[in-house]
Amino acid sequence: MLTNEELQRVLQQRQQLRTQVSPEEWAARVELAACYRLIAHFRMTDWIYNHISSRVPGSHEHYLINPFGLLYEEVSASNLVKVDVHGRLAEDVPLEVNPAAFVIHGAIHTARPDVGCVLHTHTAAGVAVAAQADGLLPISQHAMRVYGQIGYHDFEGIALDNAEQQRLVADMGSNNILILRNHGLLTAGRTVPEAFELMFYLERACQIQIAATSGPQKLVFPSADVQSRAIAQFADSPSYIQGRDWLALIRLLDRIDPSYRS
């Protein structure tokens, strides 16, 4: 394990990486680093734990992920590391990857070639809903944004056993959201912005549910027809949003701290 001083030297040296990778890979690194910073900004981190992974452009075998030991607010384009589907480093660098990362991430990336990014969190609201027997309830507009595309996976302990991968993939199926019982939340998208958007609305839906179920008040459930209509409306929303929400978030990051680009 590196000391803080040794780690800082390695990270400083890594800033030369931009001249050593393709423009496409560098753009992917900047986008993924932005996602890490946004997860930190919206308070969805768990110290140095959890992971967000993104495919290296043009490759189905290699992915970018955070080196183990960095806070999300420290992640930048240059210090993301390249790994294979087993979580093994694909570059000569004195950094490590948490082995739990690719029991989950490697399984999904391998089984789902349509997935470009996998995002996993352990938030209080997310774990609370994951521990409720009925899972996510269709009681808010935020829930409608993600409803109907959720799988559930039972808790099997810390994700270190490769034998769990097959069950995890089966439980996720073709869904882009997986609620890990007693554990946390997971979203997948074709792109980093897609995975982040799903996680943001899923997290807010969980927060709303925990607030709404914290007292004795009876819940109001929209009718099945209204639920279906709202779900369909959200499915069509990208046609007019056209990525403007992600661009707004990038402007936010650039105002706060543009070092994620380095």
Short mmCIF file of C-alpha atoms in Angstrom, two decimals:
data_model
loop_
_atom_site.label_atom_id
_atom_site.label_comp_id
_atom_site.label_asym_id
_atom_site.label_seq_id
_atom_site.Cartn_x
_atom_site.Cartn_y
_atom_site.Cartn_z
CA MET A 1 0.00 0.00 0.00
CA LEU A 2 1.29 3.45 -0.91
CA THR A 3 1.72 6.19 1.68
CA ASN A 4 -0.11 9.46 1.03
CA GLU A 5 3.15 11.03 -0.15
CA GLU A 6 3.85 8.17 -2.54
CA LEU A 7 0.28 8.25 -3.81
CA GLN A 8 0.48 11.97 -4.53
CA ARG A 9 3.66 11.43 -6.57
CA VAL A 10 2.01 8.68 -8.60
CA LEU A 11 -1.08 10.80 -9.26
CA GLN A 12 1.09 13.72 -10.31
CA GLN A 13 2.96 11.51 -12.78
CA ARG A 14 -0.36 10.19 -14.12
CA GLN A 15 -1.30 13.66 -15.32
CA GLN A 16 0.94 13.03 -18.35
CA LEU A 17 -1.46 10.30 -19.45
CA ARG A 18 -3.40 12.59 -21.79
CA THR A 19 -0.54 12.46 -24.29
CA GLN A 20 -0.41 8.65 -24.12
CA VAL A 21 -4.02 7.67 -24.86
CA SER A 22 -6.35 8.29 -27.79
CA PRO A 23 -8.58 11.39 -27.82
CA GLU A 24 -11.57 9.04 -27.54
CA GLU A 25 -10.23 7.39 -24.41
CA TRP A 26 -9.35 10.73 -22.86
CA ALA A 27 -12.88 12.02 -23.49
CA ALA A 28 -14.28 8.87 -21.86
CA ARG A 29 -12.00 9.41 -18.87
CA VAL A 30 -13.15 13.00 -18.43
CA GLU A 31 -16.81 11.94 -18.62
CA LEU A 32 -16.36 9.15 -16.08
CA ALA A 33 -14.39 11.41 -13.73
CA ALA A 34 -17.24 13.93 -13.97
CA CYS A 35 -19.65 11.21 -12.89
CA TYR A 36 -17.55 10.43 -9.82
CA ARG A 37 -17.50 14.11 -8.86
CA LEU A 38 -21.27 14.39 -9.33
CA ILE A 39 -21.89 11.38 -7.11
CA ALA A 40 -19.74 13.11 -4.48
CA HIS A 41 -21.55 16.43 -4.98
CA PHE A 42 -24.96 14.83 -4.44
CA ARG A 43 -23.69 12.94 -1.36
CA MET A 44 -24.04 9.41 -2.69
CA THR A 45 -20.56 8.18 -1.73
CA ASP A 46 -19.40 5.69 0.91
CA TRP A 47 -15.83 6.88 1.65
CA ILE A 48 -13.41 5.13 -0.74
CA TYR A 49 -15.83 2.30 -1.46
CA ASN A 50 -18.26 1.64 -4.32
CA HIS A 51 -17.40 1.96 -7.96
CA ILE A 52 -18.40 3.40 -11.30
CA SER A 53 -17.02 1.63 -14.36
CA SER A 54 -17.06 2.62 -18.01
CA ARG A 55 -15.95 0.77 -21.14
CA VAL A 56 -12.81 1.90 -22.88
CA PRO A 57 -13.97 3.16 -26.31
CA GLY A 58 -13.61 0.48 -28.95
CA SER A 59 -13.03 -2.32 -26.45
CA HIS A 60 -15.34 -4.89 -24.88
CA GLU A 61 -12.55 -6.29 -22.71
CA HIS A 62 -11.27 -3.23 -20.86
CA TYR A 63 -12.89 -0.76 -18.52
CA LEU A 64 -12.02 2.37 -16.60
CA ILE A 65 -12.56 2.47 -12.84
CA ASN A 66 -11.36 4.31 -9.74
CA PRO A 67 -8.14 3.17 -8.07
CA PHE A 68 -8.81 1.83 -4.59
CA GLY A 69 -8.15 4.39 -1.88
CA LEU A 70 -9.27 7.61 -3.56
CA LEU A 71 -12.30 9.55 -2.42
CA TYR A 72 -14.71 10.31 -5.25
CA GLU A 73 -13.85 13.99 -4.97
CA GLU A 74 -10.23 13.08 -5.78
CA VAL A 75 -10.96 11.12 -8.96
CA SER A 76 -9.78 12.71 -12.19
CA ALA A 77 -9.41 11.66 -15.82
CA SER A 78 -5.74 10.73 -15.43
CA ASN A 79 -5.97 8.72 -12.24
CA LEU A 80 -8.70 6.36 -13.42
CA VAL A 81 -7.17 2.96 -14.14
CA LYS A 82 -7.74 0.52 -16.99
CA VAL A 83 -8.72 -3.04 -16.04
CA ASP A 84 -10.04 -6.19 -17.70
CA VAL A 85 -13.35 -7.92 -16.87
CA HIS A 86 -11.70 -9.69 -13.94
CA GLY A 87 -10.54 -6.43 -12.40
CA ARG A 88 -6.89 -7.01 -13.26
CA LEU A 89 -4.86 -3.93 -14.10
CA ALA A 90 -4.19 -3.58 -17.82
CA GLU A 91 -1.45 -0.99 -17.36
CA ASP A 92 1.79 -0.79 -15.43
CA VAL A 93 0.89 1.48 -12.54
CA PRO A 94 1.43 1.11 -8.75
CA LEU A 95 -2.27 1.45 -7.96
CA GLU A 96 -4.82 -1.16 -6.91
CA VAL A 97 -8.47 -1.98 -7.62
CA ASN A 98 -10.89 -3.21 -4.99
CA PRO A 99 -11.57 -6.90 -5.87
CA ALA A 100 -15.24 -6.51 -4.94
CA ALA A 101 -15.64 -4.09 -7.83
CA PHE A 102 -15.56 -6.58 -10.64
CA VAL A 103 -17.50 -9.39 -9.03
CA ILE A 104 -20.36 -7.02 -9.77
CA HIS A 105 -19.08 -4.79 -12.57
CA GLY A 106 -17.23 -7.46 -14.51
CA ALA A 107 -20.26 -9.74 -14.48
CA ILE A 108 -22.59 -7.08 -15.88
CA HIS A 109 -20.17 -5.75 -18.49
CA THR A 110 -19.53 -9.30 -19.71
CA ALA A 111 -23.18 -10.34 -19.84
CA ARG A 112 -24.56 -7.06 -21.20
CA PRO A 113 -22.68 -5.77 -24.26
CA ASP A 114 -25.26 -2.98 -24.47
CA VAL A 115 -24.03 -1.55 -21.17
CA GLY A 116 -21.30 1.06 -21.30
CA CYS A 117 -21.38 2.20 -17.67
CA VAL A 118 -22.22 0.54 -14.34
CA LEU A 119 -22.80 2.66 -11.21
CA HIS A 120 -23.15 1.27 -7.68
CA THR A 121 -23.97 3.06 -4.39
CA HIS A 122 -24.56 2.32 -0.70
CA THR A 123 -26.66 5.33 0.33
CA ALA A 124 -28.79 5.27 3.47
CA ALA A 125 -32.04 5.70 1.54
CA GLY A 126 -31.03 3.17 -1.10
CA VAL A 127 -30.11 0.49 1.43
CA ALA A 128 -33.27 1.24 3.42
CA VAL A 129 -35.51 0.64 0.39
CA ALA A 130 -33.42 -2.42 -0.51
CA ALA A 131 -34.29 -3.76 2.94
CA GLN A 132 -38.04 -3.24 2.51
CA ALA A 133 -39.99 -6.29 1.35
CA ASP A 134 -41.93 -4.41 -1.33
CA GLY A 135 -38.88 -2.65 -2.72
CA LEU A 136 -39.39 0.61 -4.58
CA LEU A 137 -43.00 1.81 -4.50
CA PRO A 138 -44.67 3.80 -7.33
CA ILE A 139 -45.59 6.71 -5.06
CA SER A 140 -43.68 9.59 -6.65
CA GLN A 141 -42.94 11.08 -10.03
CA HIS A 142 -39.28 10.27 -9.39
CA ALA A 143 -40.19 6.60 -8.92
CA MET A 144 -42.14 6.62 -12.20
CA ARG A 145 -38.93 7.73 -13.95
CA VAL A 146 -37.31 4.39 -13.08
CA TYR A 147 -40.25 2.09 -12.41
CA GLY A 148 -40.74 -1.00 -14.55
CA GLN A 149 -37.03 -1.51 -15.24
CA ILE A 150 -35.88 -2.82 -11.86
CA GLY A 151 -34.54 -6.24 -10.87
CA TYR A 152 -33.86 -7.45 -7.33
CA HIS A 153 -30.91 -9.50 -6.08
CA ASP A 154 -30.82 -11.12 -2.63
CA PHE A 155 -27.94 -10.35 -0.30
CA GLU A 156 -25.18 -12.99 -0.22
CA GLY A 157 -22.59 -11.13 1.85
CA ILE A 158 -19.79 -8.87 0.59
CA ALA A 159 -19.48 -9.35 -3.17
CA LEU A 160 -16.22 -11.30 -3.25
CA ASP A 161 -17.45 -14.65 -4.55
CA ASN A 162 -17.31 -15.14 -8.31
CA ALA A 163 -20.02 -17.79 -8.01
CA GLU A 164 -22.48 -14.99 -7.24
CA GLN A 165 -21.99 -13.42 -10.67
CA GLN A 166 -24.33 -15.77 -12.53
CA ARG A 167 -27.15 -15.19 -10.04
CA LEU A 168 -26.61 -11.44 -10.10
CA VAL A 169 -26.76 -11.29 -13.90
CA ALA A 170 -29.87 -13.50 -13.96
CA ASP A 171 -31.64 -11.27 -11.44
CA MET A 172 -30.79 -8.16 -13.41
CA GLY A 173 -31.90 -9.64 -16.74
CA SER A 174 -32.49 -6.92 -19.33
CA ASN A 175 -33.24 -4.28 -16.69
CA ASN A 176 -31.02 -1.24 -16.28
CA ILE A 177 -31.58 -1.04 -12.52
CA LEU A 178 -30.78 -3.63 -9.86
CA ILE A 179 -31.72 -3.21 -6.23
CA LEU A 180 -29.29 -5.27 -4.17
CA ARG A 181 -31.26 -6.43 -1.12
CA ASN A 182 -29.78 -5.17 2.19
CA HIS A 183 -26.87 -3.76 0.19
CA GLY A 184 -27.54 -0.85 -2.15
CA LEU A 185 -28.44 0.36 -5.62
CA LEU A 186 -27.01 -0.28 -9.08
CA THR A 187 -27.75 1.33 -12.43
CA ALA A 188 -26.45 0.61 -15.92
CA GLY A 189 -26.57 2.72 -19.06
CA ARG A 190 -25.33 2.75 -22.61
CA THR A 191 -23.41 5.85 -21.58
CA VAL A 192 -22.13 7.44 -18.38
CA PRO A 193 -24.83 10.16 -18.42
CA GLU A 194 -27.55 7.51 -18.78
CA ALA A 195 -26.30 5.54 -15.78
CA PHE A 196 -25.96 8.70 -13.69
CA GLU A 197 -29.42 9.98 -14.57
CA LEU A 198 -31.00 6.66 -13.58
CA MET A 199 -29.09 6.65 -10.29
CA PHE A 200 -30.02 10.23 -9.46
CA TYR A 201 -33.75 9.61 -9.92
CA LEU A 202 -33.59 6.20 -8.25
CA GLU A 203 -31.84 7.71 -5.23
CA ARG A 204 -34.36 10.56 -5.00
CA ALA A 205 -37.23 8.09 -5.29
CA CYS A 206 -35.75 6.12 -2.39
CA GLN A 207 -35.34 9.27 -0.31
CA ILE A 208 -38.96 10.23 -0.97
CA GLN A 209 -40.17 6.74 -0.09
CA ILE A 210 -38.32 6.69 3.23
CA ALA A 211 -39.73 10.12 4.10
CA ALA A 212 -43.25 9.14 3.07
CA THR A 213 -43.23 5.89 5.04
CA SER A 214 -41.66 7.35 8.18
CA GLY A 215 -45.01 8.21 9.78
CA PRO A 216 -48.48 6.69 10.15
CA GLN A 217 -50.00 8.46 7.15
CA LYS A 218 -51.65 6.32 4.50
CA LEU A 219 -49.90 6.40 1.14
CA VAL A 220 -51.58 7.51 -2.08
CA PHE A 221 -50.86 5.27 -5.07
CA PRO A 222 -51.57 6.53 -8.60
CA SER A 223 -53.81 4.22 -10.60
CA ALA A 224 -52.26 1.59 -12.83
CA ASP A 225 -53.26 3.60 -15.90
CA VAL A 226 -51.59 6.75 -14.59
CA GLN A 227 -48.49 4.79 -13.66
CA SER A 228 -48.28 3.37 -17.19
CA ARG A 229 -48.79 6.80 -18.73
CA ALA A 230 -46.09 8.42 -16.58
CA ILE A 231 -43.61 5.62 -17.31
CA ALA A 232 -44.25 6.03 -21.06
CA GLN A 233 -43.81 9.81 -20.81
CA PHE A 234 -40.43 9.43 -19.16
CA ALA A 235 -39.39 6.85 -21.75
CA ASP A 236 -39.92 9.50 -24.45
CA SER A 237 -38.23 12.35 -22.57
CA PRO A 238 -34.75 12.12 -24.22
CA SER A 239 -36.32 13.28 -27.48
CA TYR A 240 -36.55 16.84 -26.17
CA ILE A 241 -33.99 16.85 -23.35
CA GLN A 242 -31.20 15.95 -25.79
CA GLY A 243 -28.53 15.86 -23.11
CA ARG A 244 -29.14 19.37 -21.83
CA ASP A 245 -29.35 18.10 -18.24
CA TRP A 246 -25.87 16.53 -18.44
CA LEU A 247 -24.44 19.71 -19.99
CA ALA A 248 -25.89 21.70 -17.09
CA LEU A 249 -24.23 19.32 -14.61
CA ILE A 250 -20.89 19.70 -16.39
CA ARG A 251 -21.21 23.48 -16.08
CA LEU A 252 -21.84 22.98 -12.36
CA LEU A 253 -18.67 20.92 -11.97
CA ASP A 254 -16.60 23.38 -13.97
CA ARG A 255 -17.71 26.17 -11.63
CA ILE A 256 -17.02 24.15 -8.47
CA ASP A 257 -13.75 22.41 -9.34
CA PRO A 258 -12.61 21.63 -12.90
CA SER A 259 -9.73 19.43 -11.69
CA TYR A 260 -11.72 16.31 -12.68
CA ARG A 261 -10.56 17.10 -16.23
CA SER A 262 -6.87 16.74 -15.36
#
